[in-house]
Coordinates of N, CA and C in Angstrom, one line a residue:
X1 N 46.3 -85.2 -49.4 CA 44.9 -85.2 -49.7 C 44.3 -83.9 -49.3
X2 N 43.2 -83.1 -50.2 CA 42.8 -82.1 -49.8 C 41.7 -82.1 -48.5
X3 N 41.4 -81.5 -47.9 CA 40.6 -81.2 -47.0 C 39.5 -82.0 -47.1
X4 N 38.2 -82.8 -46.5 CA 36.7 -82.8 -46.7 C 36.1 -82.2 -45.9
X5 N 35.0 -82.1 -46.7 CA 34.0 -81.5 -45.8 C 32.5 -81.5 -46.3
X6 N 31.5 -81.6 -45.7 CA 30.0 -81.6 -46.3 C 29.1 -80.7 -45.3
X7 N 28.1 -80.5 -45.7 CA 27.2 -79.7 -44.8 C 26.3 -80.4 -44.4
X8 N 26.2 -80.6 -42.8 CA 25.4 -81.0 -41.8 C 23.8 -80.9 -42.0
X9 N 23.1 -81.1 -42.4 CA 21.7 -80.5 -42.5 C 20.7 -81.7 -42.1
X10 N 21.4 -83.0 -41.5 CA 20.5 -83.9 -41.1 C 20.8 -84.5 -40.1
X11 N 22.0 -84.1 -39.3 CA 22.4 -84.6 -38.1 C 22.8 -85.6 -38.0
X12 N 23.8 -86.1 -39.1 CA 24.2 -87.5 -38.9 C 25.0 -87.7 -37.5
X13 N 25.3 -89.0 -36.9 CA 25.3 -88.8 -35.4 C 26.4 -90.7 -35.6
X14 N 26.7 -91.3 -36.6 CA 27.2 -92.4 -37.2 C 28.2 -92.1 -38.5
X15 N 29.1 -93.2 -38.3 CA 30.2 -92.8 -39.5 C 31.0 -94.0 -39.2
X16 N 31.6 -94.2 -40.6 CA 32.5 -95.2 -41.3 C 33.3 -94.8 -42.3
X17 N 34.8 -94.8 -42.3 CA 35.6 -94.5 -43.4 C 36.2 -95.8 -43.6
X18 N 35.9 -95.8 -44.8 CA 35.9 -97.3 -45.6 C 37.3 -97.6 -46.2
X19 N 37.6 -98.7 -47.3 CA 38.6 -98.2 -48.2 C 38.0 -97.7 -49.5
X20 N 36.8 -97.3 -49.7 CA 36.8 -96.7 -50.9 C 35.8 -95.9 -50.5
X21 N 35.1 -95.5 -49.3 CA 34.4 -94.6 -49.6 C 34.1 -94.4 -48.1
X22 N 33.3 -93.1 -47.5 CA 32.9 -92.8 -46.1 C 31.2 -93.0 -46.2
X23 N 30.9 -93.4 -44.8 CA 29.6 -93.3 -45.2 C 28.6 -93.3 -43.9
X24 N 27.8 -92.6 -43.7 CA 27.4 -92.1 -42.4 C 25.8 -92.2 -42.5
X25 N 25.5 -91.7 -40.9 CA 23.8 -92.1 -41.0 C 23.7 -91.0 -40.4
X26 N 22.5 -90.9 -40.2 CA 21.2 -90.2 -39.1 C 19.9 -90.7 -38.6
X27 N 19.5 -90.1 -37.4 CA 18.3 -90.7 -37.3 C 17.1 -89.9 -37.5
X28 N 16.1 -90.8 -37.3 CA 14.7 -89.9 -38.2 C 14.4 -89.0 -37.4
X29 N 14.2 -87.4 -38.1 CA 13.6 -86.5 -37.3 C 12.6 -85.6 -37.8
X30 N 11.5 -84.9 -37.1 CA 10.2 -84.6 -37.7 C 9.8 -85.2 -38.9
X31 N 9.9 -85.0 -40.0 CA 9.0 -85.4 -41.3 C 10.4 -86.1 -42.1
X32 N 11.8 -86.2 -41.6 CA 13.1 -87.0 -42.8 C 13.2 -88.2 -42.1
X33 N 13.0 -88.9 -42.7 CA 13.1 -90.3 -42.2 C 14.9 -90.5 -41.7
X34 N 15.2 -91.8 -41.4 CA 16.7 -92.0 -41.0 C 17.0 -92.6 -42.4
X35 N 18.4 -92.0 -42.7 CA 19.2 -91.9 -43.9 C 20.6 -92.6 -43.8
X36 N 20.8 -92.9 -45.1 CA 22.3 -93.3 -44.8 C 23.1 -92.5 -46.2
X37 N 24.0 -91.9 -45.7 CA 24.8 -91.7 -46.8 C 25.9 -91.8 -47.0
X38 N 26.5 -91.9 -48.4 CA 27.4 -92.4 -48.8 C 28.2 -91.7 -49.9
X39 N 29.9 -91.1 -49.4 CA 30.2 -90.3 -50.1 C 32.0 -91.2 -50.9
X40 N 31.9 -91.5 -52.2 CA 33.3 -92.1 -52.3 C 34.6 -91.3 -52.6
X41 N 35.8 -92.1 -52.1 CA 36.7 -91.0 -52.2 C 37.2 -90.8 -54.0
X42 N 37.6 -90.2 -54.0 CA 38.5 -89.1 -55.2 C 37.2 -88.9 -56.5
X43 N 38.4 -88.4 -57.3 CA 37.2 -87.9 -58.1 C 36.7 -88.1 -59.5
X44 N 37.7 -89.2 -59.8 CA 37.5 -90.1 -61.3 C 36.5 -90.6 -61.5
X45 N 35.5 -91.2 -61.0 CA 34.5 -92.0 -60.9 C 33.1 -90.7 -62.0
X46 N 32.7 -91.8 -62.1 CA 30.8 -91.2 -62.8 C 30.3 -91.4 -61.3
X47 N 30.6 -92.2 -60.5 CA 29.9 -92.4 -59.7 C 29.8 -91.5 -58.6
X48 N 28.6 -90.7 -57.9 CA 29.2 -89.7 -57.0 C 28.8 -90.1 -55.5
X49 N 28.8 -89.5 -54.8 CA 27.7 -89.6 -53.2 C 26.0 -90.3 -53.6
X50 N 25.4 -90.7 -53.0 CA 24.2 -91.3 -52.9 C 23.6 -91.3 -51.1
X51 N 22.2 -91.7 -51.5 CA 21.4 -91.6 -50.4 C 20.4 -92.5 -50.2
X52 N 20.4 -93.6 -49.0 CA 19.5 -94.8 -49.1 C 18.4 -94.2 -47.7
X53 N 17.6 -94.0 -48.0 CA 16.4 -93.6 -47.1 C 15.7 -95.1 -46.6
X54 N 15.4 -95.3 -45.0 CA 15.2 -96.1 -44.3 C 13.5 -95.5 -44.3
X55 N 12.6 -95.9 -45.0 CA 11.8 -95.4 -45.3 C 10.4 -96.1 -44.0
X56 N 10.0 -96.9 -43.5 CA 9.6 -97.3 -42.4 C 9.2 -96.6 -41.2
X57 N 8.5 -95.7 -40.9 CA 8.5 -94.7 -39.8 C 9.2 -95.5 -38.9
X58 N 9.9 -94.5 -38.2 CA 10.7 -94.8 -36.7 C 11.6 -96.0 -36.7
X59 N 12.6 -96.2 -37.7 CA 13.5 -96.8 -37.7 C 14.6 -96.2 -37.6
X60 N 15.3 -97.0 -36.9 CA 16.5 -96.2 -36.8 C 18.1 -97.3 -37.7
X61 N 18.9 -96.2 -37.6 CA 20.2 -97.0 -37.9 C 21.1 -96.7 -36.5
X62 N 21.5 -98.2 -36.4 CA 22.7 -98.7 -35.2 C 23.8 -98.8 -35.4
X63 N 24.3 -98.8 -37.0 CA 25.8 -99.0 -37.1 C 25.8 -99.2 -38.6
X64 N 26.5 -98.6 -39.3 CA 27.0 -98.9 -40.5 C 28.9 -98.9 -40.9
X65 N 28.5 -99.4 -42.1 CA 30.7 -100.2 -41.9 C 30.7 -100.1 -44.0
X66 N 31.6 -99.8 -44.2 CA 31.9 -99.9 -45.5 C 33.6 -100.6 -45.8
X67 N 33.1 -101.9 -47.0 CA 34.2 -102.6 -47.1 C 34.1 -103.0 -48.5
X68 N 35.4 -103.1 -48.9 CA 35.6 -103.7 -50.4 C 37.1 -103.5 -50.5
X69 N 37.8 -104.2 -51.7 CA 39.2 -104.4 -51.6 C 40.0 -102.5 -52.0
X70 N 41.2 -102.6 -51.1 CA 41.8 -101.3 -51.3 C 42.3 -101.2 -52.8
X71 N 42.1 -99.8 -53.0 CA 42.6 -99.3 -54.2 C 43.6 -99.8 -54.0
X72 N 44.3 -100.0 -55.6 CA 45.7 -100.1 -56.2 C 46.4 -99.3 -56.3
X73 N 45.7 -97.8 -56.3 CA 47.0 -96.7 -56.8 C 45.5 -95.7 -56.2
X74 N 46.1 -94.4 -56.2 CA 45.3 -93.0 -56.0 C 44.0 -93.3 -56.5
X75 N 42.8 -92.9 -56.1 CA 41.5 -93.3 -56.7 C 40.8 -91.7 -57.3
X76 N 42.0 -91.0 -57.5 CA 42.0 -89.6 -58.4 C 42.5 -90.2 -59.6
X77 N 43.1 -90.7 -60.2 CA 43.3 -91.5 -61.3 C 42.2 -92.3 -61.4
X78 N 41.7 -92.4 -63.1 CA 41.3 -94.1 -63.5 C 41.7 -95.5 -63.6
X79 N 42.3 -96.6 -63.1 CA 42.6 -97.7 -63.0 C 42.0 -98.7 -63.1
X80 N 41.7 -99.7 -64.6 CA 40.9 -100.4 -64.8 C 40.7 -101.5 -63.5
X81 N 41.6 -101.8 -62.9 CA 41.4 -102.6 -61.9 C 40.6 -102.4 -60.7
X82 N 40.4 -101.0 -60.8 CA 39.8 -100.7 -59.4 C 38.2 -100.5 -60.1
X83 N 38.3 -100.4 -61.1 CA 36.4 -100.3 -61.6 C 36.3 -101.7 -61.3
X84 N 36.5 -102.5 -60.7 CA 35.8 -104.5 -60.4 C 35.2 -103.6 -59.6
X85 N 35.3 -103.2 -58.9 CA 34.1 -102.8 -57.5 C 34.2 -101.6 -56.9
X86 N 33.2 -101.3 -56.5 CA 33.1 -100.4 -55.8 C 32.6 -100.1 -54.0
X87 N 32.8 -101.4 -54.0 CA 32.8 -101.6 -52.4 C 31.7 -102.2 -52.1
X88 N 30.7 -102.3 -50.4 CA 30.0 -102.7 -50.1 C 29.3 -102.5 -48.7
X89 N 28.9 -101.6 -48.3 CA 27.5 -101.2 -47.5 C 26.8 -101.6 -46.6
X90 N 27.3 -101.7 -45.2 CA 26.2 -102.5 -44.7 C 25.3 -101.6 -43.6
X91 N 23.9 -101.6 -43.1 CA 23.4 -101.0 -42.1 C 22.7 -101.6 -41.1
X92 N 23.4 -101.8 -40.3 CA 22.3 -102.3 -39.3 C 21.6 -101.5 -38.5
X93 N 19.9 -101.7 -38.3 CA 18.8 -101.4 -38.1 C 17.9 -101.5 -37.2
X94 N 17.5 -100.9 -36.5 CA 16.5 -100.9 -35.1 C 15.5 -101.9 -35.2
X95 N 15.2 -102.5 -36.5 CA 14.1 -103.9 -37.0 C 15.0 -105.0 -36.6
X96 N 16.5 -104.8 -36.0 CA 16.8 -106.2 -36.0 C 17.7 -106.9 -37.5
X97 N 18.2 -106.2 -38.3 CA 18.8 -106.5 -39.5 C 19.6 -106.0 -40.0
X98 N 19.9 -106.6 -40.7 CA 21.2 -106.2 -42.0 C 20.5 -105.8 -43.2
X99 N 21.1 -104.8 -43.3 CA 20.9 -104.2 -45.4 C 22.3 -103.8 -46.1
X100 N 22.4 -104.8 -46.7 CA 23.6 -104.9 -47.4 C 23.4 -104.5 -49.1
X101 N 24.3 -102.9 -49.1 CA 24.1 -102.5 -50.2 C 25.0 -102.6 -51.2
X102 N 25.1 -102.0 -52.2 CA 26.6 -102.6 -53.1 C 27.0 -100.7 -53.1
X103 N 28.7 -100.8 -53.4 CA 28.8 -99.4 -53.1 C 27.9 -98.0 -54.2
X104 N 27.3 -98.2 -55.0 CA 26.5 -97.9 -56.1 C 25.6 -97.6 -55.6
X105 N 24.9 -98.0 -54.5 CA 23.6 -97.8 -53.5 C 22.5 -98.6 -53.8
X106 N 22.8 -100.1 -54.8 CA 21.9 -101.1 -54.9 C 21.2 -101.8 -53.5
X107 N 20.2 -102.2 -53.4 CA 20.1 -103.0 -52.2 C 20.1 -104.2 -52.9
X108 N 21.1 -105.0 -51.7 CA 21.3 -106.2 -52.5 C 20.7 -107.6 -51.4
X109 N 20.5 -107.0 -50.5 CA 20.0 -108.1 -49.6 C 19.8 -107.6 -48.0
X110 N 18.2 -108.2 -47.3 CA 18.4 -108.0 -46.1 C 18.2 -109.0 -45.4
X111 N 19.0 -109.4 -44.0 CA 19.1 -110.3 -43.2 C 18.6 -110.4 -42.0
X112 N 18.0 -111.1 -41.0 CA 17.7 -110.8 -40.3 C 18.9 -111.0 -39.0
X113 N 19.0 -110.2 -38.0 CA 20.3 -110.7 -37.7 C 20.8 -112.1 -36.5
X114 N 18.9 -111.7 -36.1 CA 19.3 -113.0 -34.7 C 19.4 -112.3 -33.5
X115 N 19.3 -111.6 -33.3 CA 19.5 -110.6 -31.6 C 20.1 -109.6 -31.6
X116 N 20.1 -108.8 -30.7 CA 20.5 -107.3 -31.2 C 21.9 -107.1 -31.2
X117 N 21.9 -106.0 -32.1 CA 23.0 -105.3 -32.6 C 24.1 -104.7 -32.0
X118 N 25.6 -105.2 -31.7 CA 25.8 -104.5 -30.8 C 27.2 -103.9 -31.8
X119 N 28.2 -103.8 -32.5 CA 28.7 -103.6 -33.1 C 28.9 -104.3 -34.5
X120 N 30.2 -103.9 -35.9 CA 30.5 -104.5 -37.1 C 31.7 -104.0 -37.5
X121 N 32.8 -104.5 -38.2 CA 33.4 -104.4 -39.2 C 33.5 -104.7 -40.3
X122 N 34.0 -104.0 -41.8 CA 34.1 -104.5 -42.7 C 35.2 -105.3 -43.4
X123 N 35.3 -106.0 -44.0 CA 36.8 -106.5 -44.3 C 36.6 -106.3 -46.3
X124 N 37.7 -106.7 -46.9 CA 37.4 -106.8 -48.3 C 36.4 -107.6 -48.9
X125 N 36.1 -108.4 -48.3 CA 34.9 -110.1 -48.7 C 34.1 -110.0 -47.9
X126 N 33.8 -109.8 -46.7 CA 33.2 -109.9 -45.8 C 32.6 -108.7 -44.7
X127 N 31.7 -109.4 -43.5 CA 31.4 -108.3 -42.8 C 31.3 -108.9 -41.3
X128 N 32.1 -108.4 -40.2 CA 32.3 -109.4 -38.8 C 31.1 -108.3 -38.6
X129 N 30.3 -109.4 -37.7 CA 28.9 -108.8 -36.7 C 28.8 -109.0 -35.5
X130 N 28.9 -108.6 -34.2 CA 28.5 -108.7 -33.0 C 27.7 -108.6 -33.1
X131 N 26.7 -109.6 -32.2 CA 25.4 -109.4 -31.5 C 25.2 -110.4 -30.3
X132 N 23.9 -109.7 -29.5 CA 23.5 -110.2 -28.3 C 22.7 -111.3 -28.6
X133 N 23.1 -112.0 -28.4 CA 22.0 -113.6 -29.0 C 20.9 -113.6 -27.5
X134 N 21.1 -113.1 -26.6 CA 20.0 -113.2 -26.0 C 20.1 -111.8 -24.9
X135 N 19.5 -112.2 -23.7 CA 19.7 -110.6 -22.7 C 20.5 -111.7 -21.6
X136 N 21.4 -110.5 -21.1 CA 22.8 -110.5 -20.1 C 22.2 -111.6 -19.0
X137 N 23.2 -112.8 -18.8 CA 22.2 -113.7 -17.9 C 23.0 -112.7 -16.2
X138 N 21.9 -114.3 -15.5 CA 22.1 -113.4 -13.9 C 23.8 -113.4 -13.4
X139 N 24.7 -114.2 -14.1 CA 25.8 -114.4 -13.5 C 26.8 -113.2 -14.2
X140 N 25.9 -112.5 -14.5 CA 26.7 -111.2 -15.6 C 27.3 -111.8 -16.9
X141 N 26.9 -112.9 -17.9 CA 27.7 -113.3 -19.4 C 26.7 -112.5 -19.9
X142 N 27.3 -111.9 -21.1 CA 26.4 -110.7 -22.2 C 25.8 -111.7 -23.1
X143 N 26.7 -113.1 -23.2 CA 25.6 -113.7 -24.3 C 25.9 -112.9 -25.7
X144 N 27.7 -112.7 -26.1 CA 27.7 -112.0 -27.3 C 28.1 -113.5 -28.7
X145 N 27.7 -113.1 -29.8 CA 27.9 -113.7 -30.7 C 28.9 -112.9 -31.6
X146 N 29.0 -113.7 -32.6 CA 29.8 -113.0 -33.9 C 29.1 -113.8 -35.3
X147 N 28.9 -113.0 -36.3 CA 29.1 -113.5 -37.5 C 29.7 -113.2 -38.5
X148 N 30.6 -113.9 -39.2 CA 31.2 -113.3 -40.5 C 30.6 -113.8 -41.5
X149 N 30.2 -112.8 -42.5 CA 29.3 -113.0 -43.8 C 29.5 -112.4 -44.8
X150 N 30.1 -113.1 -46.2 CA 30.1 -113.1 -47.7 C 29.4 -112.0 -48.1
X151 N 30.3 -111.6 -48.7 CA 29.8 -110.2 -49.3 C 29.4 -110.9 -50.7
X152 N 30.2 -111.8 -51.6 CA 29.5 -112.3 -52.7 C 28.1 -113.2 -52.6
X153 N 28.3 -113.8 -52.0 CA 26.9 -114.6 -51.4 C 25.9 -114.6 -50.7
X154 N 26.2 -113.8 -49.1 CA 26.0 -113.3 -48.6 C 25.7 -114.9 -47.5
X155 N 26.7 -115.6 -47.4 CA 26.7 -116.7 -46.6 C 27.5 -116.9 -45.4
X156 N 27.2 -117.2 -44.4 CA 27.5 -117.0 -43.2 C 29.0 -118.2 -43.1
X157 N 29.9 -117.8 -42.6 CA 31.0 -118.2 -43.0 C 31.5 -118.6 -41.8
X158 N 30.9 -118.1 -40.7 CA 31.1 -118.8 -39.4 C 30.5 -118.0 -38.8
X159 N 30.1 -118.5 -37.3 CA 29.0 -118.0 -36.6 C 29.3 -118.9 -35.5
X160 N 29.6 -117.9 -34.0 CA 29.7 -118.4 -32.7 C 29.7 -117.6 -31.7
X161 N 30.2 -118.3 -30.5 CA 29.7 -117.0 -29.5 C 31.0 -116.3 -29.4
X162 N 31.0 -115.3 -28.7 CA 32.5 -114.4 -28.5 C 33.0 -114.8 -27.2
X163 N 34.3 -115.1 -27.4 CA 34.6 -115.4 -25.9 C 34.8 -114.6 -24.7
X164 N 34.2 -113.9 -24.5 CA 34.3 -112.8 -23.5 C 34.1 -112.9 -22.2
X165 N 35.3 -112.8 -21.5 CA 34.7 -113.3 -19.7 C 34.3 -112.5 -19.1
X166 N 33.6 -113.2 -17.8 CA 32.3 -112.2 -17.1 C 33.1 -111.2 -16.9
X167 N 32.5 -109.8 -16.7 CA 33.2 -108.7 -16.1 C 34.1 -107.7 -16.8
X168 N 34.1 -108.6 -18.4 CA 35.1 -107.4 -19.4 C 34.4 -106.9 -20.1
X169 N 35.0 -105.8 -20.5 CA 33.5 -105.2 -21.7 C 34.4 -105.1 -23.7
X170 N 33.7 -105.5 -24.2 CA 33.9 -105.1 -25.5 C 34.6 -104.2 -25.7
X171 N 35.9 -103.8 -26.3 CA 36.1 -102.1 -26.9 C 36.2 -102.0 -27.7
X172 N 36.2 -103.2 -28.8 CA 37.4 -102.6 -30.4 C 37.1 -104.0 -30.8
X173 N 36.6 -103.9 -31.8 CA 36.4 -104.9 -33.0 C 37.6 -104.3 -34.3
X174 N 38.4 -104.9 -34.9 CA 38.3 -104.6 -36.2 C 39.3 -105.2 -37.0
X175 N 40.4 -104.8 -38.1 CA 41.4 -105.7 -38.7 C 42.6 -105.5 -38.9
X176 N 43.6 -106.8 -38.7 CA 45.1 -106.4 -38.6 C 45.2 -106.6 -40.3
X177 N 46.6 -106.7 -40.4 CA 47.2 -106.9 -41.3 C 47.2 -108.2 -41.5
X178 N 47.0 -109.0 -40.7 CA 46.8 -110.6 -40.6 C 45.4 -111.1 -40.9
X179 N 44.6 -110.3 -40.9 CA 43.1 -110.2 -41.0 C 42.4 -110.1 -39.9

């Protein structure tokens, strides 16, 4: 694969390499609001890079994840099978939510998430969410949740707390080969 590279001109400070595409943020500064963008790999597509502007003064983005099913073959070639999709988008946001975009840069839905944001991964179908369902009690429990939620529907597919015992910390969310 050849080289990437893009030019910095907004300070993205966030990033996700997906299976079909990279996609990165920044946060708002003087007069550019906070951005997300979104660049897909190879180069068959009509489809190119895009840009979803968080348009709300003083919002920020906390974590974005890109997921949809892996290419079949090189995505430098055209393969009818890999036009079914083009992946899927998600941003979580200093308001407390989800914006779940389609990889095309549709907005297709926002969520509210339930307490704050602490990490996400994406999977092919879906999107795992960490969050703080409330603030760290006195015996030191973080009070972390998880949700997994439907990329077609956008329906919560399970939702609980994370088992985490007092005194350990979070480091690594994400997916085996087993899922």
């Amino acid at each position: 694969r050849k080289s990437y590279y893009f030019n910095d001109n907004f300070k993205y400070d966030l990033g996700y390499l997906g299976e079909r595409g990279a996609v990165y943020a920044c946060p708002p500064e003087n007069d550019h609001p906070a951005q997300v963008l979104y660049k897909p790999y190879g180069t068959w597509s009509n489809q190119g890079e895009w840009t979803y502007l968080l348009k709300r003064p003083g919002i920020r983005v906390l974590g974005v994840t890109a997921g949809g099913t892996r290419p079949s073959s090189s995505l430098r070639h055209s393969n009818d099978a890999d036009l079914q999709g083009w992946g899927n988008v998600v941003i979580a946001t200093s308001e407390g939510d989800l914006t779940f975009l389609s990889g095309t840069g549709r907005e297709r839905r926002i969520l509210g998430l339930g307490g704050d944001y602490v990490s996400m991964v994406a999977g092919p179908e879906w999107v795992f969410v960490v969050h703080r369902s409330g603030a760290t009690t006195i015996d030191g429990s973080q009070n972390l949740s998880y949700s997994i939620i439907n990329f077609e529907d956008f329906s919560v597919k399970q939702r609980d707390m994370l088992p985490l015992t007092k005194g350990h910390t979070l480091k690594w969310i994400g997916l085996t080969d087993q899922g």
